[in-house]
PDB file of C-alpha atoms in Angstrom:
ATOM      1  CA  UNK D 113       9.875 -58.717 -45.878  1.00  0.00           C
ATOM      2  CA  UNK D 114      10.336 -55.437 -46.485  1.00  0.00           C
ATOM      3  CA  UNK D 115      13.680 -54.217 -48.360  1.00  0.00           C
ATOM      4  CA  UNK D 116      16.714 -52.886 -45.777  1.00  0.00           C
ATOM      5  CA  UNK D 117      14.077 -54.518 -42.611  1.00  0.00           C
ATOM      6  CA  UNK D 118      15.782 -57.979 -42.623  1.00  0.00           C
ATOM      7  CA  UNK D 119      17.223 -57.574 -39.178  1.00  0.00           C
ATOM      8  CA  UNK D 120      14.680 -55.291 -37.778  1.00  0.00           C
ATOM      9  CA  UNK D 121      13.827 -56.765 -34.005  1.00  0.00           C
ATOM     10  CA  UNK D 122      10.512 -55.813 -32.626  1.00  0.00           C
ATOM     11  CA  UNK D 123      10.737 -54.291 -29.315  1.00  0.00           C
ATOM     12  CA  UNK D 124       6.848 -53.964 -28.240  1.00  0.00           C
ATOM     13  CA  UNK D 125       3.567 -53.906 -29.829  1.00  0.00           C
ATOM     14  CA  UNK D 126       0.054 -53.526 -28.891  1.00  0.00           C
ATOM     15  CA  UNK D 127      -3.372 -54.501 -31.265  1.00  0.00           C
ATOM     16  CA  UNK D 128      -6.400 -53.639 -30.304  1.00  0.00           C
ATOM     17  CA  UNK D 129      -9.877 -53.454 -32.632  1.00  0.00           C
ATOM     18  CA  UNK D 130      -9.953 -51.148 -35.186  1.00  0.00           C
ATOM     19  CA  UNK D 131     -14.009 -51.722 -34.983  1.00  0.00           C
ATOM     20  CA  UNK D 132     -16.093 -53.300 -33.228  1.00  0.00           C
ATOM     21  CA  UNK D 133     -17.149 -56.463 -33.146  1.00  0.00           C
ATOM     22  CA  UNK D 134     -19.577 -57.307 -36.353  1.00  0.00           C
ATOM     23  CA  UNK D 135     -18.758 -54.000 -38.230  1.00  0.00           C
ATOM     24  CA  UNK D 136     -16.932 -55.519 -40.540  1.00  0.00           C
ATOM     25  CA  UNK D 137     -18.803 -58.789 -41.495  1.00  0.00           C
ATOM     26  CA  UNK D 138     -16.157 -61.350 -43.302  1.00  0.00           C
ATOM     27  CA  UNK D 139     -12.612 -60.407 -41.360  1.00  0.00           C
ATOM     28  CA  UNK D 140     -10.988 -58.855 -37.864  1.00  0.00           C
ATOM     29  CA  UNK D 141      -9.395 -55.422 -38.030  1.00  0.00           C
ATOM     30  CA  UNK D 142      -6.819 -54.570 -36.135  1.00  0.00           C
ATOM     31  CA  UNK D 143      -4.638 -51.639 -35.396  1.00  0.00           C
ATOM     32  CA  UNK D 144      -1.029 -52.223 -34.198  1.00  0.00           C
ATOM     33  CA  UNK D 145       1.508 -50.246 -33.431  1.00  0.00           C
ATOM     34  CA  UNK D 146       4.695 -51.499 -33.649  1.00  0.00           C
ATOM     35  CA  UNK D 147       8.276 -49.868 -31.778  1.00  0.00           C
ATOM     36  CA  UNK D 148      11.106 -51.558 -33.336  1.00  0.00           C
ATOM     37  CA  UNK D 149      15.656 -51.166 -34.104  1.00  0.00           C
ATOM     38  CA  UNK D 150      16.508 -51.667 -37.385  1.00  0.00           C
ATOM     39  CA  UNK D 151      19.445 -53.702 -35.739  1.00  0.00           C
ATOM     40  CA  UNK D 152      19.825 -55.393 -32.468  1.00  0.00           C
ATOM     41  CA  UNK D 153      22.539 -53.016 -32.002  1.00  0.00           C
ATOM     42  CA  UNK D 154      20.789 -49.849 -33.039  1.00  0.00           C
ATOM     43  CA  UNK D 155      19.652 -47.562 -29.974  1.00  0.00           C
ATOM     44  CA  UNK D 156      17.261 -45.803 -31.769  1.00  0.00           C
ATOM     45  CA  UNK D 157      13.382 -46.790 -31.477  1.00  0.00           C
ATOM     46  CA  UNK D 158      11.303 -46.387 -34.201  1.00  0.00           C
ATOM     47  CA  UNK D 159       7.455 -46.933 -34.614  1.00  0.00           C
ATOM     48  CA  UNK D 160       4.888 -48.188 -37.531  1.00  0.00           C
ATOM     49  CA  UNK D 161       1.317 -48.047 -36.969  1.00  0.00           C
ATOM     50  CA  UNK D 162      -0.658 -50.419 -38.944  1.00  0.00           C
ATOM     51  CA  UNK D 163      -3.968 -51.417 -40.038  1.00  0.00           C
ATOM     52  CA  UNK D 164      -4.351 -55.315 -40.294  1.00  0.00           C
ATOM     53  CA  UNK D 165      -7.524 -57.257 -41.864  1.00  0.00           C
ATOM     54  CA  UNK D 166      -7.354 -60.764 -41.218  1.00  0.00           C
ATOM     55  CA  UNK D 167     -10.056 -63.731 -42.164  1.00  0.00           C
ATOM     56  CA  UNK D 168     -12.228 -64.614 -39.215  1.00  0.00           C
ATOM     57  CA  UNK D 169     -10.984 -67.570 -36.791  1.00  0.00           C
ATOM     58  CA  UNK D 170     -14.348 -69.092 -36.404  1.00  0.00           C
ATOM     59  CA  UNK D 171     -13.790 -72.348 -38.809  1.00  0.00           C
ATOM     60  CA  UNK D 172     -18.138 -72.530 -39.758  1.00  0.00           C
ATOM     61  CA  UNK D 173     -17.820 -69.382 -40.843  1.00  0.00           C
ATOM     62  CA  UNK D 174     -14.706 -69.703 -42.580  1.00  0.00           C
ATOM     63  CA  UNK D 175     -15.785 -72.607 -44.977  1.00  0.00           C
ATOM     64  CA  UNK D 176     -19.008 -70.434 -45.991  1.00  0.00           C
ATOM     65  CA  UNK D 177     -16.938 -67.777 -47.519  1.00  0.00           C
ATOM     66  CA  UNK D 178     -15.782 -68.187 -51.422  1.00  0.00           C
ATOM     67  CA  UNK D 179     -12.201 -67.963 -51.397  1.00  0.00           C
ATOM     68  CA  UNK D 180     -12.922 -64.751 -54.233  1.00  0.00           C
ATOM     69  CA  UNK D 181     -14.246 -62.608 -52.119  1.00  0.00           C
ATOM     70  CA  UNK D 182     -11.284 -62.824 -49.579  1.00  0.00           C
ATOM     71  CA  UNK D 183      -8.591 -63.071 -51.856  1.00  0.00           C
ATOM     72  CA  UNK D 184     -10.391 -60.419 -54.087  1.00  0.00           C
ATOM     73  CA  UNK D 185      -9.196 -57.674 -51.592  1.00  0.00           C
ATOM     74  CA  UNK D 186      -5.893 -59.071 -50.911  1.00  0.00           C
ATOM     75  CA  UNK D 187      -5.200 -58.825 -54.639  1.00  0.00           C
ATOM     76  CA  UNK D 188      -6.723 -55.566 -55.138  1.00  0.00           C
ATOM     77  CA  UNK D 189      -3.836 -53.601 -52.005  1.00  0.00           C
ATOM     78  CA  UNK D 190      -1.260 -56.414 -52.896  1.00  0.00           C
ATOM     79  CA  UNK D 191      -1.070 -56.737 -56.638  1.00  0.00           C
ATOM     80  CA  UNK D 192      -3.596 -53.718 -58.557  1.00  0.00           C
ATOM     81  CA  UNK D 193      -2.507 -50.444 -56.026  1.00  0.00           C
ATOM     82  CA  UNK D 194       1.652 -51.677 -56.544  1.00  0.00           C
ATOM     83  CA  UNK D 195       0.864 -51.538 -60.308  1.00  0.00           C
ATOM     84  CA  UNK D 196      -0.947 -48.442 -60.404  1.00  0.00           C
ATOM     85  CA  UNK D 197       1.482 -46.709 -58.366  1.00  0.00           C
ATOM     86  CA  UNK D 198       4.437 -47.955 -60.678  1.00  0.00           C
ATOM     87  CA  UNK D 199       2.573 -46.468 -63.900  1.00  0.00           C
ATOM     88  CA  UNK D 200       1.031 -42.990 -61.934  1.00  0.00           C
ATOM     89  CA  UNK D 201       4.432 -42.231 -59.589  1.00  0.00           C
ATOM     90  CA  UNK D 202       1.704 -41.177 -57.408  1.00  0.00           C
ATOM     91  CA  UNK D 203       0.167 -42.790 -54.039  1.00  0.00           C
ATOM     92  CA  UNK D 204      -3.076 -41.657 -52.723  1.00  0.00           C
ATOM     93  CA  UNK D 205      -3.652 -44.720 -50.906  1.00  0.00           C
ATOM     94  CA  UNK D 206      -2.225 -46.672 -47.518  1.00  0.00           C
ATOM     95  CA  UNK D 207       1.293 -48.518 -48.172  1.00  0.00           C
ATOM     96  CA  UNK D 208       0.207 -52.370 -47.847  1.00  0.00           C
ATOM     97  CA  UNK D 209       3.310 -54.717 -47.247  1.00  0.00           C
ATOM     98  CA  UNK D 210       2.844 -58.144 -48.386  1.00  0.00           C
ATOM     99  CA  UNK D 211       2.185 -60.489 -44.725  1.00  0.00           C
ATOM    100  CA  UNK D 212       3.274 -63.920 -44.515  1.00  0.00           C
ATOM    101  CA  UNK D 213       0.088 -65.359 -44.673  1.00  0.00           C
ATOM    102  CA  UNK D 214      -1.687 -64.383 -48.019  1.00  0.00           C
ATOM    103  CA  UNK D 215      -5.181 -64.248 -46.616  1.00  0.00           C
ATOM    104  CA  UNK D 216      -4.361 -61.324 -44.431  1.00  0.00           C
ATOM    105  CA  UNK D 217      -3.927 -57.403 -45.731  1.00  0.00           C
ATOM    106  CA  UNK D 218      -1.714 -55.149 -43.658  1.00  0.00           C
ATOM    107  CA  UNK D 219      -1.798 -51.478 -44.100  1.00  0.00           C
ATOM    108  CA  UNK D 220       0.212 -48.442 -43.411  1.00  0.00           C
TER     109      UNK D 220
END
């Protein structure tokens, strides 16, 4: 969750693939775009575009890859970039919020 979002409520959204099929070998990627109110209340629409990577759903697959090399990259935007952006003050790289499910990476 993302600090002040709490009560955000997601009006629409639409994903589609961010490549096709087989370019990226070991995950989906999707971009969404997202219209959301901070508050039920609020009349104002706002919208977030996002990148998402998420582990493929076919369960062969799945089992062949060594849970290092997935959670490699969700450590590298999730836990590395954070840290290097504390120490620098400086972001030349996508904001990544941290998803629900740890074996996904979602990108600004």
């Amino acid at each position: 969750k993302e600090e002040g979002m709490e009560n955000a409520v997601i009006v629409t959204f639409k994903a589609i693939p961010a490549v096709p099929p087989g370019y990226n070998y070991l995950s989906v990627i999707s971009r969404v775009r997202v219209v959301y109110r901070y508050t039920e209340e609020d009349d104002d629409l706002h919208c977030l575009s996002l990148i998402i990577k998420s582990e493929l759903t076919d369960e062969n697959i799945k089992h062949m890859i060594v849970d290092d090399v997935v959670f490699g990259e969700v450590k590298f935007y999730g836990n590395f970039l954070p840290e290097v952006k504390r120490l620098t003050d400086f972001s030349y790289v996508p904001k990544s919020f941290k998803p629900p499910d740890i074996a996904k990476v979602v990108l600004e």
